[in-house]
PDB file of C-alpha atoms in Angstrom:
ATOM      1  CA  MET A 283     -35.389  -5.717 -22.287  1.00 36.00           C
ATOM      2  CA  LEU A 284     -31.789  -6.598 -21.510  1.00 36.00           C
ATOM      3  CA  LEU A 285     -30.178  -4.037 -19.230  1.00 37.00           C
ATOM      4  CA  GLY A 286     -26.724  -4.687 -20.669  1.00 38.00           C
ATOM      5  CA  CYS A 287     -27.972  -3.886 -24.162  1.00 37.00           C
ATOM      6  CA  LEU A 288     -29.736  -0.581 -23.585  1.00 36.00           C
ATOM      7  CA  PRO A 289     -28.190   2.297 -25.535  1.00 38.00           C
ATOM      8  CA  GLY A 290     -27.657   5.791 -24.244  1.00 39.00           C
ATOM      9  CA  VAL A 291     -28.448   6.847 -20.695  1.00 37.00           C
ATOM     10  CA  ALA A 292     -30.167   3.565 -19.788  1.00 38.00           C
ATOM     11  CA  ALA A 293     -26.991   1.645 -20.581  1.00 39.00           C
ATOM     12  CA  ALA A 294     -25.023   3.898 -18.276  1.00 40.00           C
ATOM     13  CA  VAL A 295     -27.499   3.312 -15.430  1.00 37.00           C
ATOM     14  CA  ALA A 296     -27.303  -0.456 -15.923  1.00 41.00           C
ATOM     15  CA  LEU A 297     -23.541  -0.323 -15.588  1.00 44.00           C
ATOM     16  CA  VAL A 298     -23.378   1.820 -12.428  1.00 41.00           C
ATOM     17  CA  LEU A 299     -22.862  -1.022  -9.936  1.00 38.00           C
ATOM     18  CA  CYS A 300     -19.778  -2.290 -11.716  1.00 51.00           C
ATOM     19  CA  ALA A 301     -18.582   0.393 -14.073  1.00 47.00           C
ATOM     20  CA  TYR A 302     -18.608   3.231 -11.556  1.00 47.00           C
ATOM     21  CA  GLY A 303     -15.051   3.555 -10.446  1.00 49.00           C
ATOM     22  CA  VAL A 304     -13.421   3.617 -13.863  1.00 48.00           C
ATOM     23  CA  GLU A 305     -11.567   6.609 -15.230  1.00 48.00           C
ATOM     24  CA  ARG A 306     -12.699   8.349 -18.390  1.00 40.00           C
ATOM     25  CA  ALA A 307      -9.113   8.604 -19.564  1.00 39.00           C
ATOM     26  CA  ALA A 308      -6.086   7.275 -17.721  1.00 41.00           C
ATOM     27  CA  GLU A 309      -3.651   9.968 -16.677  1.00 41.00           C
ATOM     28  CA  PRO A 310       0.076   9.399 -16.023  1.00 39.00           C
ATOM     29  CA  SER A 311       0.804   8.312 -12.456  1.00 39.00           C
ATOM     30  CA  ALA A 312       2.249  10.946 -10.161  1.00 37.00           C
ATOM     31  CA  ALA A 313       4.744   8.435  -8.797  1.00 39.00           C
ATOM     32  CA  ALA A 314       6.730   5.901 -10.773  1.00 42.00           C
ATOM     33  CA  PRO A 315       5.459   2.351 -10.202  1.00 47.00           C
ATOM     34  CA  ALA A 316       7.724   0.183  -8.103  1.00 45.00           C
ATOM     35  CA  PRO A 317       9.487  -2.670  -9.865  1.00 47.00           C
ATOM     36  CA  VAL A 318       7.807  -6.064  -9.704  1.00 48.00           C
ATOM     37  CA  ARG A 319       9.735  -8.935  -8.216  1.00 46.00           C
ATOM     38  CA  LYS A 320      10.043 -11.725 -10.740  1.00 45.00           C
ATOM     39  CA  THR A 321      10.821 -15.384 -10.376  1.00 44.00           C
ATOM     40  CA  ALA A 322      11.865 -17.587 -13.263  1.00 45.00           C
ATOM     41  CA  ALA A 323      10.435 -16.646 -16.633  1.00 75.00           C
ATOM     42  CA  HIS A 324       7.061 -18.334 -17.146  1.00 91.00           C
ATOM     43  CA  THR A 325       4.879 -17.751 -20.153  1.00 94.00           C
ATOM     44  CA  ALA A 326       1.592 -19.111 -21.470  1.00 97.00           C
ATOM     45  CA  SER A 327       0.196 -19.419 -24.965  1.00 97.00           C
ATOM     46  CA  ARG A 328      -1.959 -16.637 -26.342  1.00 98.00           C
ATOM     47  CA  PRO A 329      -5.588 -17.817 -26.320  1.00 98.00           C
ATOM     48  CA  PRO A 330      -7.850 -17.148 -29.337  1.00 98.00           C
ATOM     49  CA  ILE A 331      -9.123 -13.567 -29.218  1.00 98.00           C
ATOM     50  CA  VAL A 332     -11.901 -12.190 -31.422  1.00 98.00           C
ATOM     51  CA  SER A 333     -11.040  -8.816 -32.951  1.00 97.00           C
ATOM     52  CA  ARG A 334     -12.973  -5.730 -31.841  1.00 95.00           C
ATOM     53  CA  ALA A 335     -13.947  -5.227 -35.486  1.00 93.00           C
ATOM     54  CA  THR A 336     -16.430  -8.081 -34.935  1.00 95.00           C
ATOM     55  CA  TRP A 337     -18.534  -6.063 -32.510  1.00 95.00           C
ATOM     56  CA  VAL A 338     -17.718  -2.399 -33.146  1.00 92.00           C
ATOM     57  CA  GLY A 339     -19.010  -2.460 -36.754  1.00 85.00           C
ATOM     58  CA  ASP A 340     -19.633   0.986 -38.182  1.00 79.00           C
ATOM     59  CA  ILE A 341     -20.306   2.730 -34.861  1.00 78.00           C
ATOM     60  CA  GLY A 342     -16.692   3.286 -33.942  1.00 69.00           C
ATOM     61  CA  ARG A 343     -16.204   6.932 -33.012  1.00 75.00           C
ATOM     62  CA  GLU A 344     -13.119   9.047 -33.583  1.00 81.00           C
ATOM     63  CA  GLN A 345     -10.852   8.710 -30.577  1.00 83.00           C
ATOM     64  CA  PRO A 346      -7.369   9.740 -29.450  1.00 89.00           C
ATOM     65  CA  PRO A 347      -4.431   7.335 -29.910  1.00 94.00           C
ATOM     66  CA  PRO A 348      -4.232   4.514 -27.340  1.00 95.00           C
ATOM     67  CA  ARG A 349      -2.050   5.018 -24.275  1.00 96.00           C
ATOM     68  CA  TYR A 350       0.444   2.430 -23.135  1.00 98.00           C
ATOM     69  CA  ASP A 351       2.320   1.427 -20.006  1.00 98.00           C
ATOM     70  CA  ASP A 352       5.670  -0.349 -19.946  1.00 98.00           C
ATOM     71  CA  LYS A 353       4.152  -3.717 -19.023  1.00 98.00           C
ATOM     72  CA  VAL A 354       1.146  -5.483 -17.498  1.00 98.00           C
ATOM     73  CA  VAL A 355       1.714  -6.853 -13.994  1.00 98.00           C
ATOM     74  CA  ALA A 356      -1.893  -7.049 -12.775  1.00 98.00           C
ATOM     75  CA  VAL A 357      -5.276  -8.211 -14.031  1.00 98.00           C
ATOM     76  CA  PHE A 358      -8.559  -6.839 -12.672  1.00 98.00           C
ATOM     77  CA  VAL A 359     -11.632  -9.018 -13.177  1.00 98.00           C
ATOM     78  CA  HIS A 360     -15.060  -7.410 -13.606  1.00 98.00           C
ATOM     79  CA  HIS A 361     -18.603  -8.380 -14.504  1.00 98.00           C
ATOM     80  CA  THR A 362     -20.777  -6.260 -16.766  1.00 97.00           C
ATOM     81  CA  ASP A 363     -23.849  -6.411 -14.499  1.00 95.00           C
ATOM     82  CA  SER A 364     -26.063  -7.494 -17.385  1.00 94.00           C
ATOM     83  CA  PRO A 365     -28.312 -10.567 -17.911  1.00 93.00           C
ATOM     84  CA  ASN A 366     -26.771 -14.033 -18.126  1.00 95.00           C
ATOM     85  CA  ASP A 367     -29.298 -15.777 -20.368  1.00 93.00           C
ATOM     86  CA  TYR A 368     -27.948 -14.460 -23.662  1.00 96.00           C
ATOM     87  CA  ASP A 369     -27.175 -16.536 -26.726  1.00 97.00           C
ATOM     88  CA  CYS A 370     -23.396 -16.517 -27.165  1.00 97.00           C
ATOM     89  CA  ALA A 371     -23.872 -15.706 -30.837  1.00 97.00           C
ATOM     90  CA  GLY A 372     -25.353 -12.421 -29.655  1.00 96.00           C
ATOM     91  CA  ALA A 373     -22.432 -11.504 -27.391  1.00 98.00           C
ATOM     92  CA  PRO A 374     -20.981  -9.024 -29.928  1.00 97.00           C
ATOM     93  CA  THR A 375     -24.281  -7.115 -29.833  1.00 96.00           C
ATOM     94  CA  GLN A 376     -24.079  -6.844 -26.046  1.00 96.00           C
ATOM     95  CA  ILE A 377     -20.480  -5.654 -26.171  1.00 97.00           C
ATOM     96  CA  ARG A 378     -21.444  -3.120 -28.817  1.00 95.00           C
ATOM     97  CA  SER A 379     -24.146  -1.790 -26.474  1.00 93.00           C
ATOM     98  CA  LEU A 380     -21.646  -1.515 -23.620  1.00 94.00           C
ATOM     99  CA  TYR A 381     -19.399   0.495 -25.926  1.00 94.00           C
ATOM    100  CA  GLU A 382     -22.246   2.762 -27.008  1.00 92.00           C
ATOM    101  CA  GLY A 383     -23.311   3.385 -23.421  1.00 90.00           C
ATOM    102  CA  GLN A 384     -19.788   4.257 -22.305  1.00 91.00           C
ATOM    103  CA  THR A 385     -18.785   6.399 -25.287  1.00 90.00           C
ATOM    104  CA  THR A 386     -22.115   8.159 -25.777  1.00 87.00           C
ATOM    105  CA  ALA A 387     -23.901   8.510 -22.442  1.00 83.00           C
ATOM    106  CA  ARG A 388     -20.666   8.759 -20.437  1.00 85.00           C
ATOM    107  CA  ASP A 389     -18.572  10.395 -23.163  1.00 86.00           C
ATOM    108  CA  TRP A 390     -15.567   8.105 -22.779  1.00 89.00           C
ATOM    109  CA  ASP A 391     -13.130   7.796 -25.663  1.00 91.00           C
ATOM    110  CA  ASP A 392     -13.507   3.983 -25.892  1.00 95.00           C
ATOM    111  CA  ILE A 393     -14.835   0.972 -24.012  1.00 96.00           C
ATOM    112  CA  GLY A 394     -13.072   0.792 -20.655  1.00 96.00           C
ATOM    113  CA  TYR A 395     -12.345  -2.957 -20.517  1.00 98.00           C
ATOM    114  CA  ASN A 396      -9.346  -4.374 -22.353  1.00 98.00           C
ATOM    115  CA  PHE A 397     -11.136  -7.699 -22.885  1.00 98.00           C
ATOM    116  CA  VAL A 398     -14.636  -9.156 -22.550  1.00 98.00           C
ATOM    117  CA  VAL A 399     -15.311 -12.877 -22.029  1.00 98.00           C
ATOM    118  CA  ASP A 400     -18.737 -14.427 -22.701  1.00 98.00           C
ATOM    119  CA  ARG A 401     -20.303 -17.411 -20.933  1.00 98.00           C
ATOM    120  CA  CYS A 402     -19.175 -19.773 -23.694  1.00 98.00           C
ATOM    121  CA  GLY A 403     -15.541 -18.833 -23.104  1.00 98.00           C
ATOM    122  CA  THR A 404     -15.076 -16.654 -26.174  1.00 98.00           C
ATOM    123  CA  ILE A 405     -12.600 -13.815 -25.580  1.00 98.00           C
ATOM    124  CA  TYR A 406     -13.218 -10.491 -27.310  1.00 98.00           C
ATOM    125  CA  GLU A 407     -10.786  -7.630 -27.741  1.00 98.00           C
ATOM    126  CA  GLY A 408     -12.177  -4.581 -25.954  1.00 98.00           C
ATOM    127  CA  ARG A 409     -10.248  -1.338 -25.771  1.00 97.00           C
ATOM    128  CA  ALA A 410      -8.242  -0.508 -28.904  1.00 96.00           C
ATOM    129  CA  GLY A 411      -4.460  -0.579 -29.009  1.00 97.00           C
ATOM    130  CA  GLY A 412      -3.422  -4.177 -29.626  1.00 97.00           C
ATOM    131  CA  THR A 413      -4.137  -7.278 -27.558  1.00 98.00           C
ATOM    132  CA  GLY A 414      -0.462  -8.091 -27.065  1.00 97.00           C
ATOM    133  CA  ARG A 415       0.507  -4.590 -25.947  1.00 98.00           C
ATOM    134  CA  PRO A 416       0.206  -3.035 -22.439  1.00 98.00           C
ATOM    135  CA  VAL A 417      -2.758  -0.798 -23.304  1.00 98.00           C
ATOM    136  CA  THR A 418      -3.781   1.568 -20.506  1.00 97.00           C
ATOM    137  CA  GLY A 419      -7.444   0.828 -19.855  1.00 96.00           C
ATOM    138  CA  ALA A 420     -10.225   2.648 -18.017  1.00 95.00           C
ATOM    139  CA  HIS A 421     -11.644  -0.126 -15.858  1.00 96.00           C
ATOM    140  CA  THR A 422     -10.413   0.255 -12.257  1.00 97.00           C
ATOM    141  CA  GLN A 423     -10.191   3.797 -10.961  1.00 95.00           C
ATOM    142  CA  GLY A 424      -6.758   4.412  -9.486  1.00 97.00           C
ATOM    143  CA  PHE A 425      -5.198   1.273 -10.923  1.00 98.00           C
ATOM    144  CA  ASN A 426      -5.449   1.451 -14.697  1.00 97.00           C
ATOM    145  CA  HIS A 427      -1.683   1.679 -15.083  1.00 97.00           C
ATOM    146  CA  ARG A 428       0.299  -1.543 -15.557  1.00 98.00           C
ATOM    147  CA  SER A 429      -2.911  -3.547 -15.470  1.00 98.00           C
ATOM    148  CA  THR A 430      -5.451  -5.044 -17.848  1.00 98.00           C
ATOM    149  CA  GLY A 431      -9.207  -5.287 -17.313  1.00 98.00           C
ATOM    150  CA  ILE A 432     -11.142  -8.475 -18.104  1.00 98.00           C
ATOM    151  CA  ALA A 433     -14.942  -8.218 -17.984  1.00 98.00           C
ATOM    152  CA  ALA A 434     -17.135 -11.295 -17.615  1.00 98.00           C
ATOM    153  CA  LEU A 435     -20.275 -10.707 -19.692  1.00 98.00           C
ATOM    154  CA  GLY A 436     -23.124 -11.156 -17.208  1.00 98.00           C
ATOM    155  CA  THR A 437     -23.926 -10.752 -13.519  1.00 98.00           C
ATOM    156  CA  PHE A 438     -22.224 -12.973 -10.941  1.00 98.00           C
ATOM    157  CA  THR A 439     -23.644 -12.089  -7.565  1.00 98.00           C
ATOM    158  CA  ALA A 440     -23.855 -14.596  -4.707  1.00 97.00           C
ATOM    159  CA  GLY A 441     -25.389 -17.920  -5.706  1.00 97.00           C
ATOM    160  CA  VAL A 442     -24.920 -17.461  -9.461  1.00 97.00           C
ATOM    161  CA  ALA A 443     -22.929 -20.195 -11.176  1.00 97.00           C
ATOM    162  CA  VAL A 444     -19.856 -19.064 -13.089  1.00 98.00           C
ATOM    163  CA  PRO A 445     -19.737 -21.019 -16.377  1.00 98.00           C
ATOM    164  CA  PRO A 446     -16.646 -23.297 -16.465  1.00 98.00           C
ATOM    165  CA  ALA A 447     -15.830 -22.157 -20.006  1.00 98.00           C
ATOM    166  CA  MET A 448     -15.828 -18.525 -18.901  1.00 98.00           C
ATOM    167  CA  GLU A 449     -13.675 -19.279 -15.871  1.00 98.00           C
ATOM    168  CA  ARG A 450     -11.189 -21.199 -18.003  1.00 98.00           C
ATOM    169  CA  ALA A 451     -10.984 -18.411 -20.585  1.00 98.00           C
ATOM    170  CA  ILE A 452     -10.289 -15.797 -17.903  1.00 98.00           C
ATOM    171  CA  ALA A 453      -7.486 -17.996 -16.551  1.00 98.00           C
ATOM    172  CA  GLU A 454      -5.998 -18.497 -20.023  1.00 98.00           C
ATOM    173  CA  LEU A 455      -6.098 -14.789 -20.793  1.00 98.00           C
ATOM    174  CA  ALA A 456      -4.611 -13.829 -17.408  1.00 98.00           C
ATOM    175  CA  ALA A 457      -1.875 -16.456 -17.728  1.00 98.00           C
ATOM    176  CA  TRP A 458      -0.854 -15.089 -21.113  1.00 98.00           C
ATOM    177  CA  LYS A 459      -0.971 -11.368 -20.245  1.00 98.00           C
ATOM    178  CA  LEU A 460       0.837 -11.770 -16.905  1.00 98.00           C
ATOM    179  CA  GLY A 461       3.310 -14.198 -18.447  1.00 97.00           C
ATOM    180  CA  LEU A 462       4.519 -11.443 -20.787  1.00 97.00           C
ATOM    181  CA  SER A 463       6.011  -9.718 -17.718  1.00 97.00           C
ATOM    182  CA  GLY A 464       6.961 -12.930 -15.887  1.00 96.00           C
ATOM    183  CA  THR A 465       4.345 -12.307 -13.197  1.00 97.00           C
ATOM    184  CA  ASP A 466       2.951 -15.189 -11.134  1.00 97.00           C
ATOM    185  CA  PRO A 467      -0.892 -14.925 -11.126  1.00 98.00           C
ATOM    186  CA  ARG A 468      -0.880 -15.980  -7.460  1.00 98.00           C
ATOM    187  CA  SER A 469       1.554 -13.285  -6.326  1.00 97.00           C
ATOM    188  CA  ASP A 470       1.074  -9.806  -4.907  1.00 98.00           C
ATOM    189  CA  VAL A 471       2.350  -6.842  -6.911  1.00 98.00           C
ATOM    190  CA  ARG A 472       3.138  -3.217  -6.105  1.00 98.00           C
ATOM    191  CA  LEU A 473       0.835  -0.706  -7.731  1.00 98.00           C
ATOM    192  CA  VAL A 474       0.544   3.053  -7.231  1.00 97.00           C
ATOM    193  CA  SER A 475      -2.917   4.554  -6.824  1.00 97.00           C
ATOM    194  CA  SER A 476      -3.406   7.401  -9.298  1.00 96.00           C
ATOM    195  CA  ASN A 477      -6.777   8.524  -7.942  1.00 94.00           C
ATOM    196  CA  GLY A 478      -8.085   9.111  -4.440  1.00 93.00           C
ATOM    197  CA  GLY A 479     -11.451   7.761  -5.553  1.00 91.00           C
ATOM    198  CA  SER A 480     -10.017   4.258  -5.275  1.00 95.00           C
ATOM    199  CA  ARG A 481      -9.631   2.381  -1.998  1.00 95.00           C
ATOM    200  CA  TYR A 482      -6.321   4.166  -1.527  1.00 96.00           C
ATOM    201  CA  ALA A 483      -5.232   7.807  -1.532  1.00 96.00           C
ATOM    202  CA  ALA A 484      -3.564   9.042  -4.718  1.00 97.00           C
ATOM    203  CA  GLY A 485       0.163   8.355  -4.724  1.00 97.00           C
ATOM    204  CA  THR A 486      -0.112   5.455  -2.268  1.00 97.00           C
ATOM    205  CA  THR A 487       1.955   2.388  -3.119  1.00 97.00           C
ATOM    206  CA  VAL A 488      -0.029  -0.742  -2.259  1.00 97.00           C
ATOM    207  CA  MET A 489       0.296  -4.489  -2.608  1.00 98.00           C
ATOM    208  CA  LEU A 490      -2.597  -6.035  -4.518  1.00 98.00           C
ATOM    209  CA  PRO A 491      -3.172  -9.510  -5.970  1.00 98.00           C
ATOM    210  CA  ALA A 492      -1.697  -9.852  -9.443  1.00 98.00           C
ATOM    211  CA  LEU A 493      -5.058 -11.348 -10.427  1.00 98.00           C
ATOM    212  CA  ALA A 494      -7.579  -9.253  -8.537  1.00 98.00           C
ATOM    213  CA  GLY A 495     -11.259  -8.440  -8.481  1.00 98.00           C
ATOM    214  CA  HIS A 496     -12.471  -4.894  -9.197  1.00 98.00           C
ATOM    215  CA  SER A 497     -13.416  -4.596  -5.515  1.00 97.00           C
ATOM    216  CA  ASP A 498      -9.776  -5.120  -4.475  1.00 97.00           C
ATOM    217  CA  GLY A 499      -8.954  -1.683  -5.852  1.00 97.00           C
ATOM    218  CA  PHE A 500     -12.271   0.148  -5.692  1.00 96.00           C
ATOM    219  CA  MET A 501     -15.241   0.191  -3.312  1.00 96.00           C
ATOM    220  CA  THR A 502     -17.730  -1.809  -5.367  1.00 96.00           C
ATOM    221  CA  SER A 503     -19.461  -5.189  -5.379  1.00 97.00           C
ATOM    222  CA  CYS A 504     -17.966  -5.941  -8.812  1.00 98.00           C
ATOM    223  CA  PRO A 505     -17.150  -8.609 -10.024  1.00 98.00           C
ATOM    224  CA  GLY A 506     -19.891 -10.102  -7.864  1.00 98.00           C
ATOM    225  CA  ALA A 507     -19.500 -12.439  -4.900  1.00 98.00           C
ATOM    226  CA  ALA A 508     -19.735 -15.595  -7.018  1.00 98.00           C
ATOM    227  CA  LEU A 509     -16.968 -14.598  -9.417  1.00 98.00           C
ATOM    228  CA  GLN A 510     -14.827 -13.123  -6.636  1.00 98.00           C
ATOM    229  CA  ALA A 511     -15.006 -16.481  -4.864  1.00 98.00           C
ATOM    230  CA  ARG A 512     -13.663 -18.221  -7.980  1.00 98.00           C
ATOM    231  CA  LEU A 513     -10.555 -16.041  -8.211  1.00 98.00           C
ATOM    232  CA  PRO A 514      -8.329 -18.335  -6.081  1.00 97.00           C
ATOM    233  CA  ARG A 515      -9.096 -21.212  -8.438  1.00 97.00           C
ATOM    234  CA  ILE A 516      -8.583 -18.998 -11.497  1.00 98.00           C
ATOM    235  CA  ARG A 517      -5.203 -17.922 -10.111  1.00 98.00           C
ATOM    236  CA  GLU A 518      -4.114 -21.517  -9.668  1.00 97.00           C
ATOM    237  CA  THR A 519      -5.277 -22.475 -13.158  1.00 98.00           C
ATOM    238  CA  ALA A 520      -3.446 -19.501 -14.644  1.00 98.00           C
ATOM    239  CA  ALA A 521      -0.282 -20.388 -12.749  1.00 98.00           C
ATOM    240  CA  LYS A 522      -0.507 -23.966 -13.979  1.00 97.00           C
ATOM    241  CA  LEU A 523      -0.877 -22.722 -17.550  1.00 98.00           C
ATOM    242  CA  GLN A 524       2.348 -20.787 -17.022  1.00 97.00           C
ATOM    243  CA  GLY A 525       4.052 -24.007 -15.991  1.00 96.00           C
ATOM    244  CA  ARG A 526       4.336 -23.133 -12.307  1.00 96.00           C
ATOM    245  CA  ARG A 527       4.139 -25.542  -9.394  1.00 91.00           C
ATOM    246  CA  PRO A 528       0.924 -25.840  -7.335  1.00 89.00           C
ATOM    247  CA  ASP A 529       0.551 -23.522  -4.344  1.00 76.00           C
ATOM    248  CA  ALA A 530       1.330 -25.813  -1.449  1.00 56.00           C
ATOM    249  CA  GLY A 531       2.049 -23.047   1.026  1.00 48.00           C
ATOM    250  CA  GLY A 532      -1.420 -21.590   1.430  1.00 52.00           C
ATOM    251  CA  ARG A 533      -0.431 -18.402  -0.359  1.00 57.00           C
ATOM    252  CA  GLN A 534      -4.039 -17.648  -1.268  1.00 55.00           C
ATOM    253  CA  GLU A 535      -5.212 -17.536   2.351  1.00 55.00           C
ATOM    254  CA  GLN A 536      -2.253 -15.393   3.391  1.00 57.00           C
ATOM    255  CA  GLN A 537      -2.892 -13.094   0.438  1.00 56.00           C
ATOM    256  CA  GLN A 538      -6.548 -12.579   1.338  1.00 57.00           C
ATOM    257  CA  LYS A 539      -5.762 -11.809   4.991  1.00 58.00           C
ATOM    258  CA  ALA A 540      -3.039  -9.328   4.047  1.00 55.00           C
ATOM    259  CA  GLN A 541      -5.331  -7.625   1.541  1.00 54.00           C
ATOM    260  CA  LYS A 542      -8.142  -7.151   4.068  1.00 58.00           C
ATOM    261  CA  LYS A 543      -5.663  -5.728   6.584  1.00 58.00           C
ATOM    262  CA  ALA A 544      -4.246  -3.285   4.009  1.00 52.00           C
ATOM    263  CA  GLN A 545      -7.719  -2.119   2.979  1.00 50.00           C
ATOM    264  CA  LYS A 546      -8.725  -1.387   6.582  1.00 56.00           C
ATOM    265  CA  LYS A 547      -5.502   0.532   7.149  1.00 51.00           C
ATOM    266  CA  ALA A 548      -5.967   2.588   3.983  1.00 47.00           C
ATOM    267  CA  GLN A 549      -9.573   3.418   4.840  1.00 49.00           C
ATOM    268  CA  GLY A 550      -8.471   4.595   8.278  1.00 52.00           C
ATOM    269  CA  GLU A 551      -5.756   6.801   6.808  1.00 46.00           C
ATOM    270  CA  ASN A 552      -8.172   8.304   4.285  1.00 45.00           C
ATOM    271  CA  SER A 553     -10.638   9.119   7.080  1.00 46.00           C
ATOM    272  CA  ARG A 554      -7.881  10.778   9.102  1.00 43.00           C
ATOM    273  CA  ILE A 555      -6.790  12.899   6.106  1.00 39.00           C
ATOM    274  CA  ALA A 556     -10.396  13.954   5.427  1.00 41.00           C
ATOM    275  CA  GLY A 557     -10.821  14.984   9.057  1.00 41.00           C
ATOM    276  CA  THR A 558      -7.633  17.045   9.000  1.00 36.00           C
ATOM    277  CA  SER A 559      -8.675  18.889   5.861  1.00 35.00           C
ATOM    278  CA  ARG A 560     -11.886  20.034   7.485  1.00 31.00           C
TER     279      ARG A 560
END
């Protein structure tokens, strides 16, 4: 039986490795997010996106109005930690099961991800509110504001091949969403942690990749080592789709080193705070 398709409590268990670390409902940040440095305006075309009506069917539950931020300056990539050998025609059924598990067993108001991409490269609208609007998701605890969550349907741990069509679709979607705010997918952006359950204490302003993995903001193995390793290439593809020049300065390597250093520093500060409180 497919773990990603189990309703109720079983669905919640199957999602623990990746979905733990999302917020049931995004709350306003305690501190105002810092402005994002922009270069020249670069945009990308909106890729085809399948409406949520395709998968939600008649199970949609009553929910509060969507929440919005002022813009999207970051993308967090996830995997759903479910089997990879599905027929793409059945992807809506899997997404429907994810929704049922999150809204029923976990009592969330909607699916946490803003978008879901299947292995054939089809992009599905996830959380309600409008694909072109900066909908506040519930996908990366501490960093749901000014970001969008893209979930790759499947499991992409070390050694698992990431389908080229899926990788391309993630790049196209990221290029479009980040292009709406003029953000370079290869850049670092300032985000404010809204929850101490993330890698950073609540209220901390941090620099994270504009196109990041779930594990960049939360202590998790999501989106899996294989997909995480593809992020530099996805960033470059997204930047190219925005009409930007290739990264000739090794920005990706510098970005990764700076991120690891920041994470170690934050973990040390959190440990110090915890010790003081005792």
